[in-house]
Structures are given as C-alpha cells and as structure tokens.
Amino acid sequence: MKNRLKVLRAERNWSQAELAMRLDVSRQAVNAIETGKHDPSLPLAFRIARLFALPIETIFDDEQG
Amino acid sequence: MPYDPKAPTQADRSRAYLMMWFGGAATIVVAAQYIIAPASDAFGIGLGLSVGSLLGSVIAWRADEYFRSLCAMGHRWAIGLVAAYLFALFVMRTFDLSHSPGEQTVASGVRENAARTLPAMLHDAYFLCLATALAFHAGYASAWVRGRREADEEA
C-alpha cells in the first residue's frame, strides 16, 4: 500500500525516530511503513491520521479504487 | 495519552529487533555445533541467546506491530515445520511399503516400520527443537526480506 508518510514527515522536519516516538512505535516500524514493507494496523493508521490532522485516505492509498 | 513510566523507549524497541538477529545467528551456530560436535558444550551462551530471542518473540506485548508481524511469520514457519515432520511420520506409518508379508511370517514377525528406522537425530527432541527454532528465524528473516523486496519493486 502506498502512503505519503515520508512526505508528511519531511514537511515537518521530523526524523524517523521522532515520528516513531510520537506514534509510540519503533523507528524500524516507521521505516517499514514509509517504504511500503508493512501496512499499519487500523489503530496505528488512525494514530497517524490524528497526528497529521488528515483523513486516513489522504495519507494511505490502497490503489484499489 | 496518560503517562506510563514503564512504557518502552525507542532503545527498548530497537533492542527487540537486534536481539532477534543475534538469536538467529546463535541458533545457527548451536545447530551447527550439534551436528558437527554433539558432545561439546561450547555454545551454552549461544543457546541462551537463542532461547532469549524465542521468548522475546512470544512475550512481545511491549514490542510494536511491525515486530509482531515479523514474529508471526516466524511462528507460522515453525508450526509449518512441526506439521511437515508429523505429516512425514504419519505417511511413513500409514503407507509403510518397507514391510512385506514375508517379514511377518518368515522373519521375527516384528513389523519394522519406516518411522521407527529413521536416523536417531530425527527422534531427538533437542534437534527437533533446534530445527523448529531455525524455522522460526528463517520465517522472520523471510518476512523481513520479502517486505524489503516488495518495497524495492514499488519504488
């Protein structure tokens, strides 16, 4: 699943470690989500959406629709 | 979010990933030692690392979901190995073609089942546990590599 996490993070000048700390996950998890290696769970996707104050569908694109 | 003094730090979370790689390497060393020099007790620390990584994969409530997803793949591989081993025994016991009527009537009459004539190593619980641990680490690594490859293809 594609996502805009890296762009959103870069816009805020956050490091992966900083974003990981804000999301309560590991830096490896943030890296895996950014590179599309791992699709986040629904609770984590909501946490990401809340953190960036954006709807989930503007951050994640399932390429199905 | 309420403050939790026992909440895992970034260092704690990163340590879990690191521990898993060390555990995998230690399991390979211990398994090799078992095959090459079974009487040697040289790699006690290796066995400890291996056990630690396996326990860490099960008691992972403080780890994040990516770590748990990698461990889940490892657990699937480990259970798959156990199932394959038991299935092989089932096939050997059920469709044992090494036994012939002549053996029963002319020889001792004691049925020689293929499942009982396996190399001793395959009946050794320690070896089977090591093989299961290796399967776990192989599954963990495969999930990590596959995710990386898929990410590379998308890029």
mmCIF file with all atom_site columns, N, CA and C in Angstrom, chain A residues 6-47:
data_model
loop_
_atom_site.group_PDB
_atom_site.id
_atom_site.type_symbol
_atom_site.label_atom_id
_atom_site.label_alt_id
_atom_site.label_comp_id
_atom_site.label_asym_id
_atom_site.label_entity_id
_atom_site.label_seq_id
_atom_site.pdbx_PDB_ins_code
_atom_site.Cartn_x
_atom_site.Cartn_y
_atom_site.Cartn_z
_atom_site.occupancy
_atom_site.B_iso_or_equiv
_atom_site.pdbx_formal_charge
_atom_site.auth_seq_id
_atom_site.auth_comp_id
_atom_site.auth_asym_id
_atom_site.auth_atom_id
_atom_site.pdbx_PDB_model_num
ATOM 1   N N  . LYS A 1 6  ? 6.283  9.642  4.327  1.00 0.00 ? 6  LYS A N  1
ATOM 2   C CA . LYS A 1 6  ? 7.619  10.228 4.209  1.00 0.00 ? 6  LYS A CA 1
ATOM 3   C C  . LYS A 1 6  ? 7.524  11.719 3.863  1.00 0.00 ? 6  LYS A C  1
ATOM 4   N N  . VAL A 1 7  ? 6.600  12.042 2.968  1.00 0.00 ? 7  VAL A N  1
ATOM 5   C CA . VAL A 1 7  ? 6.420  13.445 2.559  1.00 0.00 ? 7  VAL A CA 1
ATOM 6   C C  . VAL A 1 7  ? 5.922  14.269 3.737  1.00 0.00 ? 7  VAL A C  1
ATOM 7   N N  . LEU A 1 8  ? 4.923  13.727 4.423  1.00 0.00 ? 8  LEU A N  1
ATOM 8   C CA . LEU A 1 8  ? 4.343  14.450 5.568  1.00 0.00 ? 8  LEU A CA 1
ATOM 9   C C  . LEU A 1 8  ? 5.388  14.658 6.670  1.00 0.00 ? 8  LEU A C  1
ATOM 10  N N  . ARG A 1 9  ? 6.208  13.643 6.863  1.00 0.00 ? 9  ARG A N  1
ATOM 11  C CA . ARG A 1 9  ? 7.260  13.738 7.881  1.00 0.00 ? 9  ARG A CA 1
ATOM 12  C C  . ARG A 1 9  ? 8.295  14.788 7.477  1.00 0.00 ? 9  ARG A C  1
ATOM 13  N N  . ALA A 1 10 ? 8.661  14.757 6.202  1.00 0.00 ? 10 ALA A N  1
ATOM 14  C CA . ALA A 1 10 ? 9.663  15.711 5.710  1.00 0.00 ? 10 ALA A CA 1
ATOM 15  C C  . ALA A 1 10 ? 9.151  17.145 5.817  1.00 0.00 ? 10 ALA A C  1
ATOM 16  N N  . GLU A 1 11 ? 7.850  17.331 5.565  1.00 0.00 ? 11 GLU A N  1
ATOM 17  C CA . GLU A 1 11 ? 7.263  18.676 5.664  1.00 0.00 ? 11 GLU A CA 1
ATOM 18  C C  . GLU A 1 11 ? 7.403  19.253 7.074  1.00 0.00 ? 11 GLU A C  1
ATOM 19  N N  . ARG A 1 12 ? 7.437  18.376 8.038  1.00 0.00 ? 12 ARG A N  1
ATOM 20  C CA . ARG A 1 12 ? 7.538  18.816 9.438  1.00 0.00 ? 12 ARG A CA 1
ATOM 21  C C  . ARG A 1 12 ? 8.966  18.731 9.975  1.00 0.00 ? 12 ARG A C  1
ATOM 22  N N  . ASN A 1 13 ? 9.887  18.346 9.124  1.00 0.00 ? 13 ASN A N  1
ATOM 23  C CA . ASN A 1 13 ? 11.292 18.205 9.521  1.00 0.00 ? 13 ASN A CA 1
ATOM 24  C C  . ASN A 1 13 ? 11.481 17.241 10.687 1.00 0.00 ? 13 ASN A C  1
ATOM 25  N N  . TRP A 1 14 ? 10.719 16.180 10.652 1.00 0.00 ? 14 TRP A N  1
ATOM 26  C CA . TRP A 1 14 ? 10.853 15.169 11.705 1.00 0.00 ? 14 TRP A CA 1
ATOM 27  C C  . TRP A 1 14 ? 11.749 14.038 11.188 1.00 0.00 ? 14 TRP A C  1
ATOM 28  N N  . SER A 1 15 ? 12.531 13.492 12.084 1.00 0.00 ? 15 SER A N  1
ATOM 29  C CA . SER A 1 15 ? 13.293 12.290 11.732 1.00 0.00 ? 15 SER A CA 1
ATOM 30  C C  . SER A 1 15 ? 12.365 11.081 11.915 1.00 0.00 ? 15 SER A C  1
ATOM 31  N N  . GLN A 1 16 ? 12.805 9.945  11.384 1.00 0.00 ? 16 GLN A N  1
ATOM 32  C CA . GLN A 1 16 ? 12.005 8.715  11.573 1.00 0.00 ? 16 GLN A CA 1
ATOM 33  C C  . GLN A 1 16 ? 11.872 8.395  13.059 1.00 0.00 ? 16 GLN A C  1
ATOM 34  N N  . ALA A 1 17 ? 12.967 8.623  13.792 1.00 0.00 ? 17 ALA A N  1
ATOM 35  C CA . ALA A 1 17 ? 12.945 8.325  15.233 1.00 0.00 ? 17 ALA A CA 1
ATOM 36  C C  . ALA A 1 17 ? 11.948 9.239  15.955 1.00 0.00 ? 17 ALA A C  1
ATOM 37  N N  . GLU A 1 18 ? 11.897 10.485 15.528 1.00 0.00 ? 18 GLU A N  1
ATOM 38  C CA . GLU A 1 18 ? 10.990 11.441 16.165 1.00 0.00 ? 18 GLU A CA 1
ATOM 39  C C  . GLU A 1 18 ? 9.529  11.063 15.890 1.00 0.00 ? 18 GLU A C  1
ATOM 40  N N  . LEU A 1 19 ? 9.275  10.708 14.634 1.00 0.00 ? 19 LEU A N  1
ATOM 41  C CA . LEU A 1 19 ? 7.915  10.287 14.281 1.00 0.00 ? 19 LEU A CA 1
ATOM 42  C C  . LEU A 1 19 ? 7.553  9.002  15.032 1.00 0.00 ? 19 LEU A C  1
ATOM 43  N N  . ALA A 1 20 ? 8.515  8.095  15.116 1.00 0.00 ? 20 ALA A N  1
ATOM 44  C CA . ALA A 1 20 ? 8.276  6.837  15.831 1.00 0.00 ? 20 ALA A CA 1
ATOM 45  C C  . ALA A 1 20 ? 7.909  7.107  17.281 1.00 0.00 ? 20 ALA A C  1
ATOM 46  N N  . MET A 1 21 ? 8.615  8.063  17.889 1.00 0.00 ? 21 MET A N  1
ATOM 47  C CA . MET A 1 21 ? 8.344  8.395  19.291 1.00 0.00 ? 21 MET A CA 1
ATOM 48  C C  . MET A 1 21 ? 6.922  8.955  19.443 1.00 0.00 ? 21 MET A C  1
ATOM 49  N N  . ARG A 1 22 ? 6.516  9.804  18.503 1.00 0.00 ? 22 ARG A N  1
ATOM 50  C CA . ARG A 1 22 ? 5.183  10.395 18.571 1.00 0.00 ? 22 ARG A CA 1
ATOM 51  C C  . ARG A 1 22 ? 4.094  9.356  18.341 1.00 0.00 ? 22 ARG A C  1
ATOM 52  N N  . LEU A 1 23 ? 4.426  8.319  17.560 1.00 0.00 ? 23 LEU A N  1
ATOM 53  C CA . LEU A 1 23 ? 3.419  7.288  17.254 1.00 0.00 ? 23 LEU A CA 1
ATOM 54  C C  . LEU A 1 23 ? 3.499  6.096  18.206 1.00 0.00 ? 23 LEU A C  1
ATOM 55  N N  . ASP A 1 24 ? 4.505  6.104  19.072 1.00 0.00 ? 24 ASP A N  1
ATOM 56  C CA . ASP A 1 24 ? 4.664  5.005  20.018 1.00 0.00 ? 24 ASP A CA 1
ATOM 57  C C  . ASP A 1 24 ? 5.011  3.688  19.321 1.00 0.00 ? 24 ASP A C  1
ATOM 58  N N  . VAL A 1 25 ? 5.822  3.770  18.298 1.00 0.00 ? 25 VAL A N  1
ATOM 59  C CA . VAL A 1 25 ? 6.297  2.560  17.621 1.00 0.00 ? 25 VAL A CA 1
ATOM 60  C C  . VAL A 1 25 ? 7.818  2.668  17.466 1.00 0.00 ? 25 VAL A C  1
ATOM 61  N N  . SER A 1 26 ? 8.425  1.648  16.900 1.00 0.00 ? 26 SER A N  1
ATOM 62  C CA . SER A 1 26 ? 9.885  1.693  16.703 1.00 0.00 ? 26 SER A CA 1
ATOM 63  C C  . SER A 1 26 ? 10.228 2.463  15.425 1.00 0.00 ? 26 SER A C  1
ATOM 64  N N  . ARG A 1 27 ? 11.476 2.906  15.348 1.00 0.00 ? 27 ARG A N  1
ATOM 65  C CA . ARG A 1 27 ? 11.940 3.573  14.127 1.00 0.00 ? 27 ARG A CA 1
ATOM 66  C C  . ARG A 1 27 ? 11.860 2.601  12.948 1.00 0.00 ? 27 ARG A C  1
ATOM 67  N N  . GLN A 1 28 ? 12.126 1.315  13.223 1.00 0.00 ? 28 GLN A N  1
ATOM 68  C CA . GLN A 1 28 ? 12.065 0.302  12.165 1.00 0.00 ? 28 GLN A CA 1
ATOM 69  C C  . GLN A 1 28 ? 10.651 0.200  11.592 1.00 0.00 ? 28 GLN A C  1
ATOM 70  N N  . ALA A 1 29 ? 9.659  0.341  12.484 1.00 0.00 ? 29 ALA A N  1
ATOM 71  C CA . ALA A 1 29 ? 8.265  0.258  12.019 1.00 0.00 ? 29 ALA A CA 1
ATOM 72  C C  . ALA A 1 29 ? 7.927  1.438  11.116 1.00 0.00 ? 29 ALA A C  1
ATOM 73  N N  . VAL A 1 30 ? 8.380  2.636  11.507 1.00 0.00 ? 30 VAL A N  1
ATOM 74  C CA . VAL A 1 30 ? 8.133  3.822  10.672 1.00 0.00 ? 30 VAL A CA 1
ATOM 75  C C  . VAL A 1 30 ? 8.791  3.634  9.311  1.00 0.00 ? 30 VAL A C  1
ATOM 76  N N  . ASN A 1 31 ? 10.019 3.149  9.317  1.00 0.00 ? 31 ASN A N  1
ATOM 77  C CA . ASN A 1 31 ? 10.738 2.907  8.061  1.00 0.00 ? 31 ASN A CA 1
ATOM 78  C C  . ASN A 1 31 ? 9.992  1.876  7.203  1.00 0.00 ? 31 ASN A C  1
ATOM 79  N N  . ALA A 1 32 ? 9.506  0.818  7.842  1.00 0.00 ? 32 ALA A N  1
ATOM 80  C CA . ALA A 1 32 ? 8.797  -0.230 7.105  1.00 0.00 ? 32 ALA A CA 1
ATOM 81  C C  . ALA A 1 32 ? 7.500  0.306  6.501  1.00 0.00 ? 32 ALA A C  1
ATOM 82  N N  . ILE A 1 33 ? 6.811  1.180  7.229  1.00 0.00 ? 33 ILE A N  1
ATOM 83  C CA . ILE A 1 33 ? 5.562  1.751  6.706  1.00 0.00 ? 33 ILE A CA 1
ATOM 84  C C  . ILE A 1 33 ? 5.874  2.718  5.553  1.00 0.00 ? 33 ILE A C  1
ATOM 85  N N  . GLU A 1 34 ? 6.874  3.547  5.752  1.00 0.00 ? 34 GLU A N  1
ATOM 86  C CA . GLU A 1 34 ? 7.238  4.538  4.716  1.00 0.00 ? 34 GLU A CA 1
ATOM 87  C C  . GLU A 1 34 ? 7.625  3.869  3.407  1.00 0.00 ? 34 GLU A C  1
ATOM 88  N N  . THR A 1 35 ? 8.352  2.775  3.510  1.00 0.00 ? 35 THR A N  1
ATOM 89  C CA . THR A 1 35 ? 8.835  2.101  2.301  1.00 0.00 ? 35 THR A CA 1
ATOM 90  C C  . THR A 1 35 ? 7.832  1.074  1.765  1.00 0.00 ? 35 THR A C  1
ATOM 91  N N  . GLY A 1 36 ? 6.697  0.974  2.417  1.00 0.00 ? 36 GLY A N  1
ATOM 92  C CA . GLY A 1 36 ? 5.666  0.060  1.945  1.00 0.00 ? 36 GLY A CA 1
ATOM 93  C C  . GLY A 1 36 ? 5.912  -1.389 2.304  1.00 0.00 ? 36 GLY A C  1
ATOM 94  N N  . LYS A 1 37 ? 6.884  -1.644 3.200  1.00 0.00 ? 37 LYS A N  1
ATOM 95  C CA . LYS A 1 37 ? 7.161  -3.017 3.612  1.00 0.00 ? 37 LYS A CA 1
ATOM 96  C C  . LYS A 1 37 ? 6.085  -3.543 4.544  1.00 0.00 ? 37 LYS A C  1
ATOM 97  N N  . HIS A 1 38 ? 5.441  -2.624 5.246  1.00 0.00 ? 38 HIS A N  1
ATOM 98  C CA . HIS A 1 38 ? 4.463  -3.037 6.253  1.00 0.00 ? 38 HIS A CA 1
ATOM 99  C C  . HIS A 1 38 ? 3.242  -2.124 6.185  1.00 0.00 ? 38 HIS A C  1
ATOM 100 N N  . ASP A 1 39 ? 2.063  -2.740 6.144  1.00 0.00 ? 39 ASP A N  1
ATOM 101 C CA . ASP A 1 39 ? 0.827  -1.955 6.201  1.00 0.00 ? 39 ASP A CA 1
ATOM 102 C C  . ASP A 1 39 ? 0.421  -1.817 7.658  1.00 0.00 ? 39 ASP A C  1
ATOM 103 N N  . PRO A 1 40 ? 0.209  -0.581 8.123  1.00 0.00 ? 40 PRO A N  1
ATOM 104 C CA . PRO A 1 40 ? -0.117 -0.414 9.548  1.00 0.00 ? 40 PRO A CA 1
ATOM 105 C C  . PRO A 1 40 ? -1.496 -0.961 9.872  1.00 0.00 ? 40 PRO A C  1
ATOM 106 N N  . SER A 1 41 ? -1.674 -1.317 11.134 1.00 0.00 ? 41 SER A N  1
ATOM 107 C CA . SER A 1 41 ? -2.986 -1.756 11.586 1.00 0.00 ? 41 SER A CA 1
ATOM 108 C C  . SER A 1 41 ? -3.930 -0.558 11.577 1.00 0.00 ? 41 SER A C  1
ATOM 109 N N  . LEU A 1 42 ? -5.209 -0.823 11.711 1.00 0.00 ? 42 LEU A N  1
ATOM 110 C CA . LEU A 1 42 ? -6.192 0.270  11.716 1.00 0.00 ? 42 LEU A CA 1
ATOM 111 C C  . LEU A 1 42 ? -5.952 1.247  12.869 1.00 0.00 ? 42 LEU A C  1
ATOM 112 N N  . PRO A 1 43 ? -5.713 0.744  14.098 1.00 0.00 ? 43 PRO A N  1
ATOM 113 C CA . PRO A 1 43 ? -5.448 1.699  15.194 1.00 0.00 ? 43 PRO A CA 1
ATOM 114 C C  . PRO A 1 43 ? -4.225 2.587  14.911 1.00 0.00 ? 43 PRO A C  1
ATOM 115 N N  . LEU A 1 44 ? -3.175 2.006  14.346 1.00 0.00 ? 44 LEU A N  1
ATOM 116 C CA . LEU A 1 44 ? -1.980 2.814  14.059 1.00 0.00 ? 44 LEU A CA 1
ATOM 117 C C  . LEU A 1 44 ? -2.257 3.798  12.915 1.00 0.00 ? 44 LEU A C  1
ATOM 118 N N  . ALA A 1 45 ? -3.015 3.358  11.929 1.00 0.00 ? 45 ALA A N  1
ATOM 119 C CA . ALA A 1 45 ? -3.371 4.262  10.818 1.00 0.00 ? 45 ALA A CA 1
ATOM 120 C C  . ALA A 1 45 ? -4.164 5.455  11.358 1.00 0.00 ? 45 ALA A C  1
ATOM 121 N N  . PHE A 1 46 ? -5.060 5.201  12.310 1.00 0.00 ? 46 PHE A N  1
ATOM 122 C CA . PHE A 1 46 ? -5.822 6.307  12.924 1.00 0.00 ? 46 PHE A CA 1
ATOM 123 C C  . PHE A 1 46 ? -4.894 7.230  13.710 1.00 0.00 ? 46 PHE A C  1
ATOM 124 N N  . ARG A 1 47 ? -3.915 6.646  14.415 1.00 0.00 ? 47 ARG A N  1
ATOM 125 C CA . ARG A 1 47 ? -2.966 7.465  15.183 1.00 0.00 ? 47 ARG A CA 1
ATOM 126 C C  . ARG A 1 47 ? -2.178 8.372  14.240 1.00 0.00 ? 47 ARG A C  1
#
